[in-house]
Structures are given as structure tokens and as C-alpha cells.
Amino acid sequence: MAYDLITMGRIGVDLYPLQTGVPLPQVTSFGKFLGGSATNVAVAAARLGRNTAVITRTGEDPFGTYLHEALREFGVDDRWVTPVPGLPTPVTFCEVFPPDDFPLYFYRRPKAPDLEIDAHELDLDAIREARVFWVTGTGLSEEPSRTATLAALAHRAKAGTTVFDLDWRPMFWSDPDAARPFYAEALKHTTVAVGNLDEVEVATGVRDPHEAARALLDAGVELAVVKQGPKGVLAVNSAGDSAEVPPLPVDVLNGLGAGDAFGGSLCHGLLAGWDLEKIMRHANAAGAIVASRLECSSAMPTPTEIEEALAAGAVR
């Protein structure tokens, strides 16, 4: 059975404060949620009716057990989620200061299990057969995950749609120059690149959205998606088509999961064969809905919720 979407990358437990506008030292209660960008993208696409799976690793501990249970609850296949003895399942804390300040604190030491994905353990046939395959920049930050990510991309050889989420997290790298060669290698094997302004600058060396999109296309992708924050999103493909779509108005509660909802919707739209503008509007709406909620994975919207937001012209 070929999957609609297989993602590969981070997983962990999000521990988000149940008080907004309160610094972590003063927070008194937290909610526990499935987290990790690649995992959240798989959840978001599953919520939209897609058949999804994730390739990642957890600790051999109760939090790892929780993540398996949560994946199954969300309808994401967990067969390629394996334990790493001796490493704890990562946890991530955030602070919630709406509308635009959400500091993240990653606890991924001594090493995150999802960076222990090994090329020799990959189901390369399943990866090649998936309609969409999604990888992230974080997966390139350390070995053996780096080699595994590049091996999966090389084996897939641009079959179907292959998405590279640029996913620049400076705390996982020494500096952008260390990341750039690996980003360039990944881009050779991908058909879609997705990133915000900071991420496209790391990948291409340029920050202007239109110039960065052109640089991504020159690097080998067929579709470049540049997220511009309050200015919306720009999408340009190799055929010369483009769409620049403003964000959907929303009262932001927590912006951290919006990009993952956008990614899941992007995959859904590509699978459906929609035109660029429809894909971007749908993805923007999905992201805006999650930005209006505290959590990430469990906040991913249904098709009906997205259609209602698009019809209203805002997230109510």
C-alpha cells in the first residue's frame, strides 16, 4: 500500500503552559501534546483525510509510549517509529505571549532519538512509493540522521512529490554556513521547498522573497514556497506560475503550530491537484486556525473548519 504522505524528522512531547502571558518561572500548569514538526505535518494531513506515516525515533520510556498512542489516535501510522535505548524522548517547552512572541526551549540532550534514524533501517521502497515524501532541515543537522535523510532522498530520486521543509533551527547548528552545503545537496533531490524568510536565506544566501524563490528553483526544485509572515505567502513554480496570497485574519493565541498545519494542507492540495492560489489559500487558512489555538497536533483543522474560515474570510 502506497501512502499519500510519509514524513521523516522530529518527534517529541510539547509541554505548553496553560497560562498565557506568563513567564515559565511563574507558570503553574502545563498541557501535554504530541509534537515535532515532521510529525505534526503528518497529523495535519491525516486530519484532512490523507493516509500518512512518520519515520522517527523516540526514547524507550513512558513519553515514547505516549507518542505512539497519540499517533495512532490521530490516524498516523507509527510502524517506523522505533525506540532508542538510553536516550530520553525529547520535551519542548514554550512561553505564550500573543500575538507574536513564543520562545521555545528544546530539551534534546544528550541527543534526540530522532537524530538516530539510520539509513540501513529505512524502508526505501515505501519511501519511493509514497505519493508525497517530506523531510526537514533538522534531519540534516547530525549523523546518522543526515546520511539517512540524504539516502532516502537519493533513493526516491524525485519520484512523486518530494518536499524539503527548510526548518532552520539555529540551536541545532553551529552557524548557517555549516548547514548550507547539506541544504544544497537535499535541494538537488526535492521537487518542493518550503520555508520562511530566515530559512530561505540559510538555503540560498538571499532574503528577498522573489529572489529566494528563483534561487530555490535554480537549485533544482519545481515549486518554491516562501512564507513571509504578515505579508502572506509566495509560491512560484518552474513553469512560471506564481501566487502571492495574504494571510487570513486571526486573533493569534500561539503561532507555533501554524507552519505545520500549513505543511499538511500544502501536501493535501498538491495531492488534490489544485492550482497554486487555491493551495496557498487553503494552507494559509489551516495555519491561521492553529494559530488561534494553544496546542499544535490536536489543533489541526478539519476540512469543514478550513472551508468555514475561507468562506468567512477570517478565523472566528
Short mmCIF file of C-alpha atoms in Angstrom, two decimals:
data_model
loop_
_atom_site.label_atom_id
_atom_site.label_comp_id
_atom_site.label_asym_id
_atom_site.label_seq_id
_atom_site.Cartn_x
_atom_site.Cartn_y
_atom_site.Cartn_z
CA MET A 1 0.00 0.00 0.00
CA ALA A 2 1.43 3.36 -1.05
CA TYR A 3 0.95 6.17 1.46
CA ASP A 4 -0.33 9.59 0.48
CA LEU A 5 2.37 11.09 2.71
CA ILE A 6 5.39 9.86 4.62
CA THR A 7 7.24 12.40 6.75
CA MET A 8 10.66 11.97 8.33
CA GLY A 9 12.04 14.01 11.22
CA ARG A 10 11.37 15.35 14.69
CA ILE A 11 9.02 13.96 17.30
CA GLY A 12 8.65 14.84 20.95
CA VAL A 13 6.36 15.91 23.73
CA ASP A 14 5.20 19.53 23.77
CA LEU A 15 4.62 20.83 27.31
CA TYR A 16 2.77 24.08 26.78
CA PRO A 17 1.74 26.45 29.60
CA LEU A 18 -1.96 26.70 30.30
CA GLN A 19 -1.47 30.35 31.27
CA THR A 20 -0.81 32.91 28.55
CA GLY A 21 1.34 35.96 29.02
CA VAL A 22 3.15 34.32 31.94
CA PRO A 23 6.93 33.61 32.01
CA LEU A 24 7.90 29.98 32.56
CA PRO A 25 9.14 30.51 36.14
CA GLN A 26 5.63 31.62 37.12
CA VAL A 27 3.66 29.03 35.09
CA THR A 28 1.79 26.61 37.37
CA SER A 29 0.27 24.10 34.92
CA PHE A 30 1.06 22.62 31.52
CA GLY A 31 -0.72 20.64 28.82
CA LYS A 32 0.97 17.61 27.26
CA PHE A 33 0.76 17.22 23.46
CA LEU A 34 2.33 15.26 20.63
CA GLY A 35 4.90 17.49 18.94
CA GLY A 36 7.71 17.74 16.39
CA SER A 37 7.36 19.47 13.03
CA ALA A 38 7.50 16.44 10.71
CA THR A 39 5.12 14.57 12.98
CA ASN A 40 2.68 17.47 13.13
CA VAL A 41 2.64 17.68 9.32
CA ALA A 42 1.63 14.01 9.16
CA VAL A 43 -1.11 14.66 11.72
CA ALA A 44 -2.35 17.71 9.81
CA ALA A 45 -2.61 15.77 6.55
CA ALA A 46 -4.32 12.85 8.31
CA ARG A 47 -6.90 15.27 9.72
CA LEU A 48 -7.63 16.23 6.09
CA GLY A 49 -8.27 12.61 5.18
CA ARG A 50 -4.85 11.56 3.92
CA ASN A 51 -3.15 8.22 4.57
CA THR A 52 0.03 9.19 6.43
CA ALA A 53 3.01 7.73 8.27
CA VAL A 54 6.06 9.16 10.03
CA ILE A 55 9.64 7.93 10.21
CA THR A 56 11.23 8.91 13.51
CA ARG A 57 12.55 7.58 16.82
CA THR A 58 11.68 8.06 20.49
CA GLY A 59 13.17 7.17 23.83
CA GLU A 60 12.37 3.80 25.35
CA ASP A 61 10.34 5.43 28.10
CA PRO A 62 6.76 6.39 29.09
CA PHE A 63 6.84 9.53 26.94
CA GLY A 64 7.75 7.34 23.96
CA THR A 65 4.76 5.15 24.73
CA TYR A 66 2.56 8.25 24.89
CA LEU A 67 3.74 9.38 21.45
CA HIS A 68 2.83 6.02 19.88
CA GLU A 69 -0.62 6.20 21.46
CA ALA A 70 -1.12 9.76 20.25
CA LEU A 71 -0.04 8.95 16.69
CA ARG A 72 -2.48 6.07 16.48
CA GLU A 73 -5.24 8.25 17.92
CA PHE A 74 -4.60 10.83 15.17
CA GLY A 75 -4.63 8.15 12.47
CA VAL A 76 -0.90 8.32 11.66
CA ASP A 77 0.87 5.01 11.00
CA ASP A 78 3.61 4.53 13.64
CA ARG A 79 5.27 1.41 12.23
CA TRP A 80 8.52 3.31 11.54
CA VAL A 81 8.65 4.96 14.98
CA THR A 82 11.27 2.97 16.87
CA PRO A 83 12.87 3.31 20.33
CA VAL A 84 16.49 4.23 21.06
CA PRO A 85 17.63 2.68 24.36
CA GLY A 86 19.48 5.09 26.60
CA LEU A 87 18.17 8.32 25.11
CA PRO A 88 15.19 10.17 26.59
CA THR A 89 12.21 11.20 24.50
CA PRO A 90 12.62 14.95 23.86
CA VAL A 91 10.37 17.50 25.50
CA THR A 92 9.79 21.07 24.37
CA PHE A 93 8.53 23.95 26.48
CA CYS A 94 7.30 27.28 25.18
CA GLU A 95 6.15 30.59 26.58
CA VAL A 96 2.98 32.10 25.16
CA PHE A 97 2.99 35.87 24.71
CA PRO A 98 0.42 36.63 21.97
CA PRO A 99 0.37 37.78 19.29
CA ASP A 100 3.95 37.20 18.15
CA ASP A 101 6.32 36.08 20.92
CA PHE A 102 6.54 32.33 21.56
CA PRO A 103 10.02 31.40 22.85
CA LEU A 104 10.85 27.70 22.51
CA TYR A 105 13.03 25.64 24.83
CA PHE A 106 14.16 22.30 23.37
CA TYR A 107 15.31 19.55 25.74
CA ARG A 108 17.09 17.23 23.31
CA ARG A 109 20.23 16.26 25.23
CA PRO A 110 22.47 14.34 25.24
CA LYS A 111 20.96 13.68 21.82
CA ALA A 112 17.48 13.45 20.40
CA PRO A 113 16.44 9.93 19.36
CA ASP A 114 15.05 11.29 16.08
CA LEU A 115 18.62 12.14 15.08
CA GLU A 116 19.45 8.44 15.42
CA ILE A 117 17.43 7.46 12.32
CA ASP A 118 19.75 5.11 10.43
CA ALA A 119 19.88 4.69 6.66
CA HIS A 120 20.21 0.91 6.99
CA GLU A 121 16.84 0.69 8.77
CA LEU A 122 14.81 2.68 6.22
CA ASP A 123 12.05 1.09 4.16
CA LEU A 124 13.31 2.64 0.95
CA ASP A 125 10.67 1.00 -1.23
CA ALA A 126 7.87 2.53 0.85
CA ILE A 127 9.62 5.92 0.73
CA ARG A 128 9.89 5.75 -3.05
CA GLU A 129 6.26 4.64 -3.49
CA ALA A 130 4.71 7.34 -1.28
CA ARG A 131 2.84 9.99 -3.24
CA VAL A 132 4.49 12.69 -1.11
CA PHE A 133 7.67 12.39 0.95
CA TRP A 134 8.56 15.17 3.44
CA VAL A 135 11.96 15.80 5.04
CA THR A 136 13.30 18.61 7.23
CA GLY A 137 16.41 20.68 7.73
CA THR A 138 16.74 19.46 11.31
CA GLY A 139 17.23 15.94 9.98
CA LEU A 140 20.42 17.16 8.29
CA SER A 141 21.93 18.63 11.45
CA GLU A 142 23.60 15.48 12.85
CA GLU A 143 24.61 11.94 11.94
CA PRO A 144 23.29 9.34 11.34
CA SER A 145 20.06 11.22 10.55
CA ARG A 146 21.89 13.36 7.97
CA THR A 147 23.05 10.37 5.93
CA ALA A 148 19.66 8.69 6.33
CA THR A 149 17.83 11.78 5.07
CA LEU A 150 20.08 12.17 2.03
CA ALA A 151 19.96 8.43 1.30
CA ALA A 152 16.16 8.48 1.37
CA LEU A 153 16.08 11.47 -0.97
CA ALA A 154 18.58 9.91 -3.37
CA HIS A 155 16.67 6.62 -3.49
CA ARG A 156 13.39 8.41 -4.09
CA ALA A 157 15.01 10.31 -6.97
CA LYS A 158 12.21 12.88 -7.19
CA ALA A 159 9.51 10.24 -7.61
CA GLY A 160 6.12 11.81 -6.98
CA THR A 161 6.30 14.95 -4.85
CA THR A 162 9.30 15.32 -2.56
CA VAL A 163 9.11 18.23 -0.10
CA PHE A 164 12.05 19.77 1.74
CA ASP A 165 10.89 21.77 4.77
CA LEU A 166 13.89 24.06 5.27
CA ASP A 167 13.12 24.09 9.00
CA TRP A 168 16.10 26.17 10.14
CA ARG A 169 16.63 25.88 13.90
CA PRO A 170 19.83 27.74 14.81
CA MET A 171 20.20 25.92 18.14
CA PHE A 172 20.83 22.67 16.20
CA TRP A 173 23.70 24.06 14.08
CA SER A 174 26.98 25.88 14.71
CA ASP A 175 26.12 28.52 12.07
CA PRO A 176 24.30 28.88 8.72
CA ASP A 177 27.49 28.18 6.75
CA ALA A 178 27.63 24.72 8.33
CA ALA A 179 24.10 23.98 7.14
CA ARG A 180 24.22 25.41 3.63
CA PRO A 181 26.12 22.58 1.85
CA PHE A 182 23.73 19.95 3.21
CA TYR A 183 20.71 22.06 2.31
CA ALA A 184 22.10 22.38 -1.23
CA GLU A 185 22.53 18.61 -1.51
CA ALA A 186 18.97 17.99 -0.31
CA LEU A 187 17.56 20.52 -2.76
CA LYS A 188 19.01 18.54 -5.67
CA HIS A 189 16.66 15.66 -4.81
CA THR A 190 13.46 17.56 -3.96
CA THR A 191 10.59 18.92 -6.01
CA VAL A 192 9.16 21.38 -3.45
CA ALA A 193 10.98 23.65 -0.99
CA VAL A 194 9.11 25.39 1.83
CA GLY A 195 10.50 27.96 4.24
CA ASN A 196 10.14 31.34 5.91
CA LEU A 197 12.43 34.29 5.18
CA ASP A 198 15.14 33.19 7.64
CA GLU A 199 15.07 29.65 6.25
CA VAL A 200 15.26 30.58 2.58
CA GLU A 201 18.17 32.88 3.41
CA VAL A 202 20.03 29.97 5.02
CA ALA A 203 19.33 27.79 1.98
CA THR A 204 20.07 30.33 -0.74
CA GLY A 205 22.01 33.23 0.77
CA VAL A 206 19.32 35.75 -0.28
CA ARG A 207 16.38 37.09 1.71
CA ASP A 208 14.21 38.86 -0.83
CA PRO A 209 11.21 36.51 -1.32
CA HIS A 210 11.14 36.63 -5.12
CA GLU A 211 14.91 36.30 -5.44
CA ALA A 212 14.94 33.46 -2.92
CA ALA A 213 12.17 31.64 -4.79
CA ARG A 214 14.15 31.95 -8.01
CA ALA A 215 17.30 30.68 -6.27
CA LEU A 216 15.40 27.64 -4.95
CA LEU A 217 14.11 26.89 -8.45
CA ASP A 218 17.65 27.26 -9.81
CA ALA A 219 18.80 24.78 -7.14
CA GLY A 220 16.57 22.13 -8.68
CA VAL A 221 13.09 22.28 -7.15
CA GLU A 222 9.90 22.61 -9.18
CA LEU A 223 7.96 24.66 -6.62
CA ALA A 224 9.27 27.22 -4.14
CA VAL A 225 7.04 28.33 -1.26
CA VAL A 226 8.24 31.35 0.74
CA LYS A 227 6.32 32.22 3.90
CA GLN A 228 6.50 35.97 4.57
CA GLY A 229 4.74 36.25 7.93
CA PRO A 230 2.30 39.23 7.97
CA LYS A 231 2.79 39.65 4.20
CA GLY A 232 1.41 36.20 3.48
CA VAL A 233 2.94 33.52 1.29
CA LEU A 234 4.60 33.47 -2.14
CA ALA A 235 4.60 30.37 -4.34
CA VAL A 236 6.45 30.14 -7.67
CA ASN A 237 6.84 27.07 -9.86
CA SER A 238 9.24 26.15 -12.64
CA ALA A 239 6.52 26.64 -15.28
CA GLY A 240 6.41 30.34 -14.42
CA ASP A 241 3.16 30.27 -12.46
CA SER A 242 3.04 32.22 -9.22
CA ALA A 243 0.63 33.09 -6.42
CA GLU A 244 1.04 35.60 -3.62
CA VAL A 245 -1.68 35.25 -1.01
CA PRO A 246 -2.24 37.42 2.09
CA PRO A 247 -2.72 35.83 5.50
CA LEU A 248 -6.18 35.11 6.83
CA PRO A 249 -7.09 37.50 9.71
CA VAL A 250 -6.92 35.77 13.10
CA ASP A 251 -6.51 36.60 16.77
CA VAL A 252 -3.31 34.69 17.49
CA LEU A 253 -3.06 32.64 20.66
CA ASN A 254 0.00 30.51 19.81
CA GLY A 255 1.70 30.69 16.43
CA LEU A 256 3.99 27.68 16.87
CA GLY A 257 1.90 25.04 15.07
CA ALA A 258 0.75 27.21 12.19
CA GLY A 259 3.59 26.24 9.86
CA ASP A 260 2.94 22.53 10.38
CA ALA A 261 -0.76 22.96 9.62
CA PHE A 262 0.27 24.91 6.52
CA GLY A 263 2.53 21.99 5.53
CA GLY A 264 -0.13 19.34 5.97
CA SER A 265 -2.58 21.39 3.92
CA LEU A 266 0.08 22.05 1.28
CA CYS A 267 0.56 18.30 0.84
CA HIS A 268 -3.21 17.80 0.69
CA GLY A 269 -3.58 20.46 -2.02
CA LEU A 270 -0.71 19.08 -4.08
CA LEU A 271 -2.23 15.59 -3.88
CA ALA A 272 -5.60 17.00 -4.95
CA GLY A 273 -4.05 18.73 -7.98
CA TRP A 274 -5.30 22.19 -7.05
CA ASP A 275 -3.91 25.34 -8.66
CA LEU A 276 -1.29 27.33 -6.77
CA GLU A 277 -3.59 30.04 -5.46
CA LYS A 278 -6.12 27.55 -4.08
CA ILE A 279 -3.36 25.54 -2.41
CA MET A 280 -1.91 28.64 -0.74
CA ARG A 281 -5.28 29.99 0.43
CA HIS A 282 -6.23 26.64 1.92
CA ALA A 283 -2.82 26.27 3.61
CA ASN A 284 -2.96 29.83 4.97
CA ALA A 285 -6.38 29.12 6.46
CA ALA A 286 -5.17 25.89 8.07
CA GLY A 287 -2.23 27.72 9.62
CA ALA A 288 -4.39 30.58 10.86
CA ILE A 289 -6.81 28.19 12.57
CA VAL A 290 -4.00 26.52 14.50
CA ALA A 291 -2.54 29.92 15.42
CA SER A 292 -5.85 30.66 17.17
CA ARG A 293 -5.40 27.60 19.43
CA LEU A 294 -2.91 26.69 22.16
CA GLU A 295 -1.73 23.27 21.06
CA CYS A 296 -0.27 22.03 17.75
CA SER A 297 -1.09 18.41 16.86
CA SER A 298 -4.54 18.21 18.39
CA ALA A 299 -5.37 21.66 17.00
CA MET A 300 -5.01 20.62 13.35
CA PRO A 301 -8.17 21.64 11.49
CA THR A 302 -10.73 19.52 9.69
CA PRO A 303 -11.76 20.21 6.07
CA THR A 304 -15.01 21.75 7.30
CA GLU A 305 -13.21 24.14 9.64
CA ILE A 306 -10.94 25.31 6.82
CA GLU A 307 -13.85 25.82 4.42
CA GLU A 308 -15.74 27.81 7.05
CA ALA A 309 -12.72 30.07 7.66
CA LEU A 310 -12.25 30.64 3.94
CA ALA A 311 -15.94 31.44 3.50
CA ALA A 312 -15.86 33.88 6.42
CA GLY A 313 -12.61 35.49 5.27
CA ALA A 314 -11.20 35.16 8.77
CA VAL A 315 -10.83 32.75 11.66
CA ARG A 316 -13.75 33.30 14.04
#
